[in-house]
mmCIF file of C-alpha atoms and ligand atoms in Angstrom:
data_model
loop_
_atom_site.group_PDB
_atom_site.id
_atom_site.type_symbol
_atom_site.label_atom_id
_atom_site.label_comp_id
_atom_site.label_asym_id
_atom_site.label_seq_id
_atom_site.Cartn_x
_atom_site.Cartn_y
_atom_site.Cartn_z
ATOM 1 C CA MET Q 1 0.552 -7.483 -34.488
ATOM 2 C CA LYS Q 2 -2.393 -8.998 -33.652
ATOM 3 C CA LYS Q 3 -4.757 -10.813 -36.075
ATOM 4 C CA VAL Q 4 -8.567 -10.252 -36.190
ATOM 5 C CA LEU Q 5 -11.181 -11.686 -38.259
ATOM 6 C CA ILE Q 6 -14.530 -9.813 -38.194
ATOM 7 C CA LEU Q 7 -17.476 -11.853 -39.114
ATOM 8 C CA GLY Q 8 -20.400 -10.001 -40.812
ATOM 9 C CA SER Q 9 -17.937 -7.113 -41.706
ATOM 10 C CA LYS Q 10 -20.500 -5.085 -43.866
ATOM 11 C CA GLY Q 11 -23.369 -5.392 -41.426
ATOM 12 C CA MET Q 12 -24.311 -2.180 -39.224
ATOM 13 C CA LEU Q 13 -22.108 -3.249 -36.132
ATOM 14 C CA GLY Q 14 -19.433 -5.084 -38.448
ATOM 15 C CA GLN Q 15 -18.837 -1.902 -40.686
ATOM 16 C CA GLU Q 16 -18.072 -0.013 -37.319
ATOM 17 C CA LEU Q 17 -15.650 -2.905 -35.975
ATOM 18 C CA VAL Q 18 -13.640 -2.688 -39.098
ATOM 19 C CA TYR Q 19 -13.309 0.918 -39.176
ATOM 20 C CA VAL Q 20 -12.592 1.271 -35.272
ATOM 21 C CA LEU Q 21 -9.931 -1.493 -35.231
ATOM 22 C CA GLU Q 22 -8.456 -0.673 -38.618
ATOM 23 C CA LYS Q 23 -7.063 2.786 -37.247
ATOM 24 C CA ASP Q 24 -4.936 0.621 -34.712
ATOM 25 C CA GLU Q 25 -1.779 -0.186 -36.429
ATOM 26 C CA ASN Q 26 -1.620 -2.911 -33.700
ATOM 27 C CA TYR Q 27 -4.088 -4.821 -35.409
ATOM 28 C CA GLU Q 28 -4.204 -6.619 -38.830
ATOM 29 C CA ILE Q 29 -8.030 -6.948 -39.942
ATOM 30 C CA ILE Q 30 -9.504 -9.269 -42.185
ATOM 31 C CA GLY Q 31 -13.448 -8.764 -42.619
ATOM 32 C CA TRP Q 32 -15.701 -11.818 -44.070
ATOM 33 C CA ASP Q 33 -19.067 -11.161 -45.150
ATOM 34 C CA ARG Q 34 -22.062 -13.441 -46.808
ATOM 35 C CA GLU Q 35 -19.371 -12.470 -50.272
ATOM 36 C CA GLU Q 36 -16.462 -14.413 -48.906
ATOM 37 C CA ILE Q 37 -18.070 -17.071 -47.121
ATOM 38 C CA ASN Q 38 -21.638 -18.422 -45.995
ATOM 39 C CA VAL Q 39 -20.980 -19.330 -41.983
ATOM 40 C CA MET Q 40 -23.293 -21.802 -41.971
ATOM 41 C CA ASN Q 41 -21.075 -23.980 -43.721
ATOM 42 C CA PHE Q 42 -19.299 -24.844 -40.914
ATOM 43 C CA GLU Q 43 -16.946 -27.281 -42.287
ATOM 44 C CA GLU Q 44 -15.724 -24.424 -44.733
ATOM 45 C CA LEU Q 45 -15.614 -22.015 -41.761
ATOM 46 C CA ARG Q 46 -13.651 -24.131 -39.542
ATOM 47 C CA ASN Q 47 -10.918 -25.157 -41.994
ATOM 48 C CA ARG Q 48 -10.554 -21.268 -43.223
ATOM 49 C CA ILE Q 49 -10.438 -19.948 -39.698
ATOM 50 C CA ASN Q 50 -7.812 -22.448 -38.878
ATOM 51 C CA ASP Q 51 -5.800 -21.383 -41.840
ATOM 52 C CA MET Q 52 -6.195 -17.769 -40.862
ATOM 53 C CA TRP Q 53 -5.351 -18.735 -37.112
ATOM 54 C CA PRO Q 54 -6.375 -14.908 -35.839
ATOM 55 C CA ASP Q 55 -5.823 -13.923 -32.129
ATOM 56 C CA ILE Q 56 -9.508 -12.655 -31.874
ATOM 57 C CA ILE Q 57 -12.847 -13.131 -33.664
ATOM 58 C CA TYR Q 58 -15.694 -10.454 -33.526
ATOM 59 C CA ASN Q 59 -18.672 -12.481 -34.574
ATOM 60 C CA ALA Q 60 -21.189 -9.610 -35.768
ATOM 61 C CA VAL Q 61 -23.170 -12.147 -37.905
ATOM 62 C CA ALA Q 62 -26.889 -12.706 -37.147
ATOM 63 C CA TYR Q 63 -30.260 -13.664 -38.317
ATOM 64 C CA ASN Q 64 -32.290 -10.559 -37.458
ATOM 65 C CA ALA Q 65 -35.496 -11.050 -39.094
ATOM 66 C CA VAL Q 66 -37.320 -11.066 -35.749
ATOM 67 C CA ASP Q 67 -41.190 -11.530 -37.281
ATOM 68 C CA ALA Q 68 -40.368 -13.611 -40.651
ATOM 69 C CA CYS Q 69 -38.865 -16.560 -38.079
ATOM 70 C CA GLU Q 70 -41.960 -16.130 -35.790
ATOM 71 C CA GLU Q 71 -44.040 -16.638 -39.251
ATOM 72 C CA SER Q 72 -42.307 -19.233 -41.040
ATOM 73 C CA GLU Q 73 -41.172 -22.591 -39.843
ATOM 74 C CA GLU Q 74 -38.711 -22.696 -42.620
ATOM 75 C CA GLU Q 75 -37.255 -18.912 -41.124
ATOM 76 C CA TYR Q 76 -37.036 -20.231 -37.908
ATOM 77 C CA GLN Q 77 -34.713 -23.489 -39.108
ATOM 78 C CA LYS Q 78 -32.548 -20.959 -40.205
ATOM 79 C CA ALA Q 79 -32.718 -18.503 -37.509
ATOM 80 C CA LYS Q 80 -31.646 -21.651 -35.183
ATOM 81 C CA LYS Q 81 -28.863 -22.591 -37.162
ATOM 82 C CA LEU Q 82 -27.492 -18.910 -37.493
ATOM 83 C CA ASN Q 83 -28.182 -17.523 -34.202
ATOM 84 C CA GLY Q 84 -28.109 -20.959 -32.226
ATOM 85 C CA GLU Q 85 -26.017 -23.288 -33.880
ATOM 86 C CA TYR Q 86 -23.184 -21.417 -35.475
ATOM 87 C CA PRO Q 87 -21.784 -19.392 -32.885
ATOM 88 C CA GLY Q 88 -21.382 -22.877 -30.788
ATOM 89 C CA GLU Q 89 -18.841 -24.103 -33.829
ATOM 90 C CA LEU Q 90 -17.146 -20.384 -33.941
ATOM 91 C CA ALA Q 91 -16.615 -21.085 -29.967
ATOM 92 C CA LYS Q 92 -15.105 -24.364 -30.435
ATOM 93 C CA ILE Q 93 -13.024 -23.232 -33.658
ATOM 94 C CA ALA Q 94 -11.816 -20.269 -31.303
ATOM 95 C CA LYS Q 95 -11.074 -22.424 -28.424
ATOM 96 C CA LYS Q 96 -8.986 -24.574 -30.513
ATOM 97 C CA LEU Q 97 -7.092 -21.322 -32.034
ATOM 98 C CA ASP Q 98 -6.751 -20.094 -28.363
ATOM 99 C CA ALA Q 99 -8.444 -17.036 -29.643
ATOM 100 C CA ILE Q 100 -10.443 -14.438 -27.929
ATOM 101 C CA LEU Q 101 -14.416 -15.000 -29.072
ATOM 102 C CA VAL Q 102 -16.854 -11.596 -29.400
ATOM 103 C CA HIS Q 103 -20.236 -12.529 -29.913
ATOM 104 C CA TYR Q 104 -23.296 -10.165 -29.707
ATOM 105 C CA SER Q 105 -26.852 -10.765 -28.475
ATOM 106 C CA THR Q 106 -30.184 -9.036 -27.487
ATOM 107 C CA ASP Q 107 -32.364 -7.535 -25.047
ATOM 108 C CA TYR Q 108 -34.854 -9.825 -26.682
ATOM 109 C CA VAL Q 109 -33.540 -12.526 -24.471
ATOM 110 C CA PHE Q 110 -35.507 -11.132 -21.736
ATOM 111 C CA ASP Q 111 -39.586 -11.082 -21.520
ATOM 112 C CA GLY Q 112 -39.823 -7.584 -20.257
ATOM 113 C CA LYS Q 113 -41.685 -8.703 -16.997
ATOM 114 C CA ARG Q 114 -38.777 -8.217 -14.666
ATOM 115 C CA PRO Q 115 -40.254 -7.699 -10.720
ATOM 116 C CA LYS Q 116 -41.043 -3.664 -11.157
ATOM 117 C CA TYR Q 117 -40.110 -3.380 -7.206
ATOM 118 C CA PRO Q 118 -37.554 -3.936 -4.823
ATOM 119 C CA GLU Q 119 -38.946 -4.616 -1.526
ATOM 120 C CA GLY Q 120 -40.673 -2.298 0.429
ATOM 121 C CA LYS Q 121 -40.371 0.340 -2.474
ATOM 122 C CA ASN Q 122 -42.706 1.419 -4.980
ATOM 123 C CA PRO Q 123 -41.143 3.860 -7.190
ATOM 124 C CA GLY Q 124 -44.604 4.301 -8.663
ATOM 125 C CA CYS Q 125 -43.880 3.307 -12.172
ATOM 126 C CA CYS Q 126 -45.448 -0.133 -13.677
ATOM 127 C CA GLY Q 127 -42.151 0.127 -15.924
ATOM 128 C CA SER Q 128 -44.354 -0.013 -19.334
ATOM 129 C CA GLY Q 129 -43.523 3.290 -20.217
ATOM 130 C CA CYS Q 130 -47.215 4.068 -20.903
ATOM 131 C CA PRO Q 131 -48.269 7.149 -22.727
ATOM 132 C CA GLY Q 132 -48.481 10.410 -20.267
ATOM 133 C CA CYS Q 133 -47.183 8.640 -17.152
ATOM 134 C CA MET Q 134 -45.349 11.141 -14.628
ATOM 135 C CA TYR Q 135 -42.560 8.619 -13.916
ATOM 136 C CA LYS Q 136 -41.748 7.663 -17.287
ATOM 137 C CA GLY Q 137 -37.826 8.459 -18.442
ATOM 138 C CA ALA Q 138 -37.181 9.147 -14.617
ATOM 139 C CA GLU Q 139 -33.753 7.389 -14.640
ATOM 140 C CA GLU Q 140 -33.815 6.312 -10.967
ATOM 141 C CA THR Q 141 -37.295 4.783 -11.335
ATOM 142 C CA LEU Q 142 -35.911 2.992 -14.813
ATOM 143 C CA ASP Q 143 -32.813 1.536 -12.438
ATOM 144 C CA TYR Q 144 -35.766 -0.644 -10.465
ATOM 145 C CA TYR Q 145 -36.902 -2.491 -13.641
ATOM 146 C CA ALA Q 146 -33.832 -2.477 -16.060
ATOM 147 C CA TYR Q 147 -32.050 -6.034 -16.415
ATOM 148 C CA HIS Q 148 -28.839 -6.828 -15.265
ATOM 149 C CA GLU Q 149 -26.322 -9.036 -16.792
ATOM 150 C CA ASP Q 150 -27.004 -12.008 -14.678
ATOM 151 C CA ASP Q 151 -30.960 -11.850 -14.637
ATOM 152 C CA VAL Q 152 -32.268 -14.851 -15.870
ATOM 153 C CA PRO Q 153 -33.602 -14.749 -19.664
ATOM 154 C CA ARG Q 154 -36.509 -15.816 -20.511
ATOM 155 C CA PRO Q 155 -37.463 -14.737 -24.093
ATOM 156 C CA ILE Q 156 -40.539 -14.546 -25.721
ATOM 157 C CA SER Q 157 -40.183 -14.822 -29.501
ATOM 158 C CA ARG Q 158 -38.724 -17.261 -31.437
ATOM 159 C CA TYR Q 159 -35.767 -14.761 -32.283
ATOM 160 C CA GLY Q 160 -35.028 -14.180 -28.815
ATOM 161 C CA ARG Q 161 -34.844 -18.408 -28.029
ATOM 162 C CA THR Q 162 -32.553 -18.674 -30.797
ATOM 163 C CA LYS Q 163 -30.108 -15.548 -29.416
ATOM 164 C CA LEU Q 164 -30.263 -17.083 -26.112
ATOM 165 C CA GLN Q 165 -29.473 -20.306 -27.646
ATOM 166 C CA GLY Q 166 -26.157 -19.123 -29.196
ATOM 167 C CA GLU Q 167 -25.366 -17.061 -26.053
ATOM 168 C CA ARG Q 168 -25.394 -20.762 -24.088
ATOM 169 C CA GLU Q 169 -23.156 -22.243 -26.753
ATOM 170 C CA VAL Q 170 -20.759 -19.752 -26.675
ATOM 171 C CA ALA Q 171 -20.586 -20.248 -22.792
ATOM 172 C CA LYS Q 172 -20.566 -23.672 -22.967
ATOM 173 C CA HIS Q 173 -17.745 -23.977 -25.759
ATOM 174 C CA ALA Q 174 -15.441 -21.147 -25.973
ATOM 175 C CA LYS Q 175 -12.767 -20.366 -23.510
ATOM 176 C CA ASP Q 176 -11.851 -16.534 -23.551
ATOM 177 C CA HIS Q 177 -15.014 -15.136 -24.608
ATOM 178 C CA TYR Q 178 -17.222 -11.983 -24.348
ATOM 179 C CA ILE Q 179 -21.133 -12.324 -24.981
ATOM 180 C CA ILE Q 180 -22.497 -8.542 -25.510
ATOM 181 C CA ARG Q 181 -26.014 -7.586 -25.460
ATOM 182 C CA LEU Q 182 -27.409 -4.544 -27.116
ATOM 183 C CA SER Q 183 -30.631 -3.321 -28.111
ATOM 184 C CA LYS Q 184 -32.064 -0.994 -30.741
ATOM 185 C CA LEU Q 185 -28.876 -0.448 -32.616
ATOM 186 C CA PHE Q 186 -28.683 2.650 -34.988
ATOM 187 C CA GLY Q 187 -25.975 4.263 -37.130
ATOM 188 C CA LYS Q 188 -24.971 4.125 -40.729
ATOM 189 C CA PRO Q 189 -27.066 1.416 -42.957
ATOM 190 C CA ALA Q 190 -25.175 -1.840 -43.146
ATOM 191 C CA LYS Q 191 -23.170 -1.973 -46.638
ATOM 192 C CA SER Q 192 -24.569 -5.305 -47.124
ATOM 193 C CA GLU Q 193 -26.889 -5.960 -50.217
ATOM 194 C CA SER Q 194 -29.939 -6.509 -47.830
ATOM 195 C CA GLY Q 195 -28.819 -4.236 -45.609
ATOM 196 C CA LYS Q 196 -31.194 -2.630 -43.334
ATOM 197 C CA LYS Q 197 -31.602 0.836 -42.149
ATOM 198 C CA SER Q 198 -31.610 1.683 -38.818
ATOM 199 C CA PHE Q 199 -35.344 3.145 -36.942
ATOM 200 C CA PHE Q 200 -33.827 6.704 -37.200
ATOM 201 C CA ASP Q 201 -33.103 6.854 -40.476
ATOM 202 C CA ILE Q 202 -36.741 5.127 -41.442
ATOM 203 C CA MET Q 203 -38.204 7.606 -39.533
ATOM 204 C CA LEU Q 204 -36.119 10.473 -41.316
ATOM 205 C CA ASP Q 205 -37.413 9.401 -44.502
ATOM 206 C CA LEU Q 206 -40.894 9.300 -43.130
ATOM 207 C CA GLY Q 207 -40.592 12.846 -42.063
ATOM 208 C CA VAL Q 208 -39.560 14.079 -45.019
ATOM 209 C CA LYS Q 209 -42.145 13.109 -46.468
ATOM 210 C CA SER Q 210 -45.049 13.711 -44.234
ATOM 211 C CA ASP Q 211 -45.682 16.659 -41.648
ATOM 212 C CA THR Q 212 -46.686 13.785 -39.188
ATOM 213 C CA VAL Q 213 -45.221 10.354 -38.144
ATOM 214 C CA LYS Q 214 -46.768 7.727 -35.874
ATOM 215 C CA ALA Q 215 -44.269 5.838 -33.405
ATOM 216 C CA VAL Q 216 -45.273 2.891 -31.108
ATOM 217 C CA ASP Q 217 -45.215 4.458 -27.232
ATOM 218 C CA GLY Q 218 -44.031 0.801 -25.811
ATOM 219 C CA GLU Q 219 -41.144 -1.479 -26.095
ATOM 220 C CA MET Q 220 -38.825 0.622 -23.557
ATOM 221 C CA SER Q 221 -35.272 -0.083 -23.897
ATOM 222 C CA LYS Q 222 -32.142 1.827 -24.684
ATOM 223 C CA PHE Q 223 -30.361 2.702 -28.140
ATOM 224 C CA THR Q 224 -27.114 1.758 -29.146
ATOM 225 C CA TYR Q 225 -25.040 3.453 -31.280
ATOM 226 C CA ALA Q 226 -22.788 1.294 -33.615
ATOM 227 C CA PRO Q 227 -19.695 3.118 -33.375
ATOM 228 C CA ASP Q 228 -19.845 3.403 -29.732
ATOM 229 C CA LEU Q 229 -20.746 -0.430 -29.201
ATOM 230 C CA ALA Q 230 -17.546 -0.849 -31.821
ATOM 231 C CA ARG Q 231 -15.338 1.330 -29.721
ATOM 232 C CA THR Q 232 -16.688 -0.422 -26.143
ATOM 233 C CA SER Q 233 -16.259 -4.036 -27.336
ATOM 234 C CA LYS Q 234 -12.244 -3.201 -28.379
ATOM 235 C CA GLU Q 235 -11.691 -1.438 -24.753
ATOM 236 C CA ILE Q 236 -13.493 -4.586 -22.989
ATOM 237 C CA VAL Q 237 -11.207 -7.081 -24.848
ATOM 238 C CA GLU Q 238 -8.166 -4.732 -24.554
ATOM 239 C CA ASN Q 239 -8.440 -4.380 -20.874
ATOM 240 C CA LYS Q 240 -8.915 -8.062 -20.460
ATOM 241 C CA LEU Q 241 -11.924 -7.902 -18.401
ATOM 242 C CA SER Q 242 -13.384 -10.938 -16.940
ATOM 243 C CA ASN Q 243 -15.137 -13.167 -19.659
ATOM 244 C CA GLY Q 244 -18.458 -13.395 -19.596
ATOM 245 C CA ILE Q 245 -22.031 -11.308 -20.387
ATOM 246 C CA TYR Q 246 -21.935 -7.513 -21.026
ATOM 247 C CA HIS Q 247 -24.476 -5.265 -21.402
ATOM 248 C CA VAL Q 248 -23.292 -2.332 -23.673
ATOM 249 C CA ALA Q 249 -26.085 -0.028 -25.007
ATOM 250 C CA ASN Q 250 -26.331 4.145 -24.657
ATOM 251 C CA GLU Q 251 -27.398 5.963 -21.683
ATOM 252 C CA GLY Q 252 -31.452 6.906 -21.635
ATOM 253 C CA ALA Q 253 -34.000 4.228 -21.821
ATOM 254 C CA ALA Q 254 -36.807 5.380 -24.499
ATOM 255 C CA THR Q 255 -39.746 4.101 -26.219
ATOM 256 C CA TRP Q 256 -39.751 4.258 -30.008
ATOM 257 C CA TYR Q 257 -41.688 7.392 -29.493
ATOM 258 C CA ASP Q 258 -39.667 8.797 -27.110
ATOM 259 C CA GLY Q 259 -36.834 8.218 -30.048
ATOM 260 C CA ALA Q 260 -38.560 9.906 -32.640
ATOM 261 C CA VAL Q 261 -39.685 13.122 -30.439
ATOM 262 C CA ALA Q 262 -35.478 13.487 -29.733
ATOM 263 C CA LEU Q 263 -34.662 12.534 -33.461
ATOM 264 C CA PHE Q 264 -36.729 15.586 -34.862
ATOM 265 C CA LYS Q 265 -35.674 17.826 -32.248
ATOM 266 C CA ILE Q 266 -32.052 17.255 -32.522
ATOM 267 C CA ALA Q 267 -32.542 17.314 -36.723
ATOM 268 C CA LYS Q 268 -34.794 20.570 -36.197
ATOM 269 C CA LEU Q 269 -37.838 19.264 -38.111
ATOM 270 C CA SER Q 270 -41.232 20.355 -37.505
ATOM 271 C CA THR Q 271 -42.398 16.833 -37.920
ATOM 272 C CA GLU Q 272 -44.799 15.762 -35.584
ATOM 273 C CA VAL Q 273 -44.768 12.454 -33.709
ATOM 274 C CA THR Q 274 -47.926 10.936 -32.906
ATOM 275 C CA SER Q 275 -48.062 8.296 -29.833
ATOM 276 C CA VAL Q 276 -49.721 5.304 -30.860
ATOM 277 C CA PRO Q 277 -49.843 2.088 -28.516
ATOM 278 C CA PRO Q 278 -48.076 -1.054 -29.737
ATOM 279 C CA GLU Q 279 -51.563 -2.868 -30.482
ATOM 280 C CA GLU Q 280 -51.775 -0.206 -33.571
ATOM 281 C CA PHE Q 281 -48.709 -1.986 -35.230
ATOM 282 C CA PRO Q 282 -49.491 -5.443 -34.883
ATOM 283 C CA ARG Q 283 -46.463 -7.713 -35.418
ATOM 284 C CA ALA Q 284 -45.936 -11.585 -35.593
ATOM 285 C CA ALA Q 285 -43.440 -11.481 -32.705
ATOM 286 C CA ASP Q 286 -44.132 -10.406 -29.104
ATOM 287 C CA ARG Q 287 -41.379 -8.170 -27.864
ATOM 288 C CA PRO Q 288 -40.722 -7.354 -24.145
ATOM 289 C CA THR Q 289 -42.652 -4.453 -22.702
ATOM 290 C CA SER Q 290 -39.562 -2.956 -21.018
ATOM 291 C CA SER Q 291 -36.244 -4.739 -21.687
ATOM 292 C CA VAL Q 292 -33.875 -1.721 -20.307
ATOM 293 C CA LEU Q 293 -30.184 -3.118 -20.471
ATOM 294 C CA LYS Q 294 -28.293 -2.319 -17.093
ATOM 295 C CA VAL Q 295 -25.120 -1.517 -17.954
ATOM 296 C CA THR Q 296 -22.958 -2.573 -14.757
ATOM 297 C CA LYS Q 297 -19.457 -3.952 -15.679
ATOM 298 C CA ILE Q 298 -18.268 -1.140 -17.517
ATOM 299 C CA LYS Q 299 -18.617 2.649 -17.237
ATOM 300 C CA ASN Q 300 -21.752 4.155 -18.764
ATOM 301 C CA LEU Q 301 -21.860 4.802 -22.361
ATOM 302 C CA ARG Q 302 -22.800 8.742 -23.291
ATOM 303 C CA HIS Q 303 -26.346 9.426 -23.792
ATOM 304 C CA TYR Q 304 -28.073 8.430 -26.779
ATOM 305 C CA THR Q 305 -29.230 11.730 -27.599
ATOM 306 C CA ASP Q 306 -25.779 12.923 -27.935
ATOM 307 C CA ALA Q 307 -24.552 10.010 -30.049
ATOM 308 C CA LEU Q 308 -27.651 10.589 -32.295
ATOM 309 C CA GLU Q 309 -26.614 14.100 -32.544
ATOM 310 C CA GLU Q 310 -23.169 12.962 -33.702
ATOM 311 C CA TYR Q 311 -24.992 10.511 -36.093
ATOM 312 C CA LEU Q 312 -26.898 13.321 -37.783
ATOM 313 C CA THR Q 313 -24.387 15.445 -38.414
ATOM 314 C CA GLN Q 314 -21.949 12.884 -40.035
ATOM 315 C CA ARG Q 315 -25.267 11.946 -41.877
ATOM 316 C CA GLY Q 316 -25.875 15.389 -43.079
ATOM 317 C CA LYS Q 317 -29.017 15.189 -41.597
HETATM 318 N N1 LIG G 401 -30.246 -4.327 -35.433
HETATM 319 C C1 LIG G 401 -30.506 -4.298 -33.738
HETATM 320 O O1 LIG G 401 -31.287 -3.548 -33.314
HETATM 321 C C2 LIG G 401 -30.177 -5.334 -33.050
HETATM 322 C C3 LIG G 401 -30.456 -5.080 -31.580
HETATM 323 C C4 LIG G 401 -29.938 -6.100 -30.795
HETATM 324 C C5 LIG G 401 -29.059 -7.050 -30.869
HETATM 325 N N2 LIG G 401 -28.719 -6.988 -32.370
HETATM 326 C C6 LIG G 401 -27.524 -8.040 -32.656
HETATM 327 O O2 LIG G 401 -25.974 -6.892 -32.795
HETATM 328 C C7 LIG G 401 -25.451 -7.843 -33.730
HETATM 329 C C8 LIG G 401 -25.005 -7.205 -34.856
HETATM 330 O O3 LIG G 401 -26.468 -6.945 -35.736
HETATM 331 P P1 LIG G 401 -26.505 -6.163 -37.069
HETATM 332 O O4 LIG G 401 -28.091 -5.251 -37.267
HETATM 333 O O5 LIG G 401 -25.376 -5.215 -37.115
HETATM 334 O O6 LIG G 401 -26.528 -7.127 -38.124
HETATM 335 P P2 LIG G 401 -26.659 -7.032 -40.023
HETATM 336 O O7 LIG G 401 -26.908 -5.538 -39.996
HETATM 337 O O8 LIG G 401 -28.066 -7.929 -40.161
HETATM 338 O O9 LIG G 401 -25.116 -7.694 -39.976
HETATM 339 C C9 LIG G 401 -25.142 -8.727 -40.498
HETATM 340 C C10 LIG G 401 -24.326 -8.987 -41.190
HETATM 341 O O10 LIG G 401 -23.952 -10.472 -41.324
HETATM 342 C C11 LIG G 401 -23.906 -11.141 -42.960
HETATM 343 N N3 LIG G 401 -24.805 -12.581 -42.889
HETATM 344 C C12 LIG G 401 -25.889 -13.078 -42.340
HETATM 345 N N4 LIG G 401 -26.152 -14.122 -42.563
HETATM 346 C C13 LIG G 401 -24.908 -14.823 -42.984
HETATM 347 C C14 LIG G 401 -24.428 -15.913 -43.538
HETATM 348 N N5 LIG G 401 -24.964 -16.988 -43.260
HETATM 349 N N6 LIG G 401 -22.915 -15.826 -43.688
HETATM 350 C C15 LIG G 401 -22.220 -14.590 -43.982
HETATM 351 N N7 LIG G 401 -22.430 -13.412 -43.784
HETATM 352 C C16 LIG G 401 -23.943 -13.554 -43.198
HETATM 353 C C17 LIG G 401 -25.276 -10.247 -43.114
HETATM 354 O O11 LIG G 401 -25.349 -10.108 -44.532
HETATM 355 P P3 LIG G 401 -26.545 -9.889 -45.379
HETATM 356 O O12 LIG G 401 -27.311 -8.620 -45.148
HETATM 357 O O13 LIG G 401 -26.485 -10.099 -46.739
HETATM 358 O O14 LIG G 401 -27.608 -11.106 -44.704
HETATM 359 C C18 LIG G 401 -24.753 -8.789 -42.496
HETATM 360 O O15 LIG G 401 -23.726 -8.134 -43.645
HETATM 361 C C19 LIG G 401 -26.301 -9.544 -33.943
HETATM 362 O O16 LIG G 401 -25.548 -10.425 -33.207
HETATM 363 C C20 LIG G 401 -27.673 -8.900 -33.643
HETATM 364 O O17 LIG G 401 -28.466 -10.117 -33.258
HETATM 365 C C21 LIG G 401 -28.893 -6.322 -33.298
#
């Protein structure tokens, strides 16, 4: 029986990792969240993990307040410690115990300015997901500017920089490790006290109160369904794939607007979605205009609309 430690076990992703792994009788699962430990206390972290001696560690803890850390120096320091330094400490602990470390990162490590056209080819799309563009959503066009696992990261926000630092610390200090990048996570709201709802739940709440909702037609990327990500993470480890960076996200690149339209269609709600440019929702941190993650090392996940349908059925719409 393998001993598995899940850090951030009450978060949106962490709770799904617990669910997926607990069903497998080959694993003994230990889940820690804020109530069990403050992972920023590195000494306590080291002592307690050493005592437990897990075979596999999944790290779903992160600082995710993208705008707060852009606005405040104090928040930025917290983000640097949690997203940047802590994964390195964890990597050192995992290495010493010969444990596999699975760590999560983000499409926000990219700047969204990937050269759009391969030599001699112009697919006709600028890749920005401009409202009304005839190429928008065409998978073959999106492929030209999707980010591969080995593309050079160039974050444009403080959050992105801290996550990139975390990736580098893990790669530097861990032995057996996987760094999994995802984007636009959705699923059941986190169980933790300050647990956030995903975009789709926020939209559904708004859609119940109003006939019309506004959604930004920008920031083209992929949605990632937390249960699909949890299952895929387990498979990556069990199949003993090579160490390194993996992109894991559901098929179907979409802007927030595209996602909202798909949501109300699947939920069979007549809520009208108005497309608005990103400038109408000014936020402190810059986001990549397009950060579609190309999944090249594992087989493609199902389309996000199929995953969304399952989520809405389970949620009771
Ligand atoms: N959400 C997205 O759209 C998205 C997109 C791209 C990448 N990611 C990445 O995916 C991973 C999982 O994200 P998520 O959305 O599932 O995160 P989440 O819901 O915020 O879960 C993180 C969990 O870690 C806990 N935690 C935070 N600080 C802690 C500390 N110092 N000690 C112990 N526990 C602590 C949180 O508790 P509290 O709630 O009490 O703080 C929460 O339960 C992260 O690496 C994230 O960067 C997420």
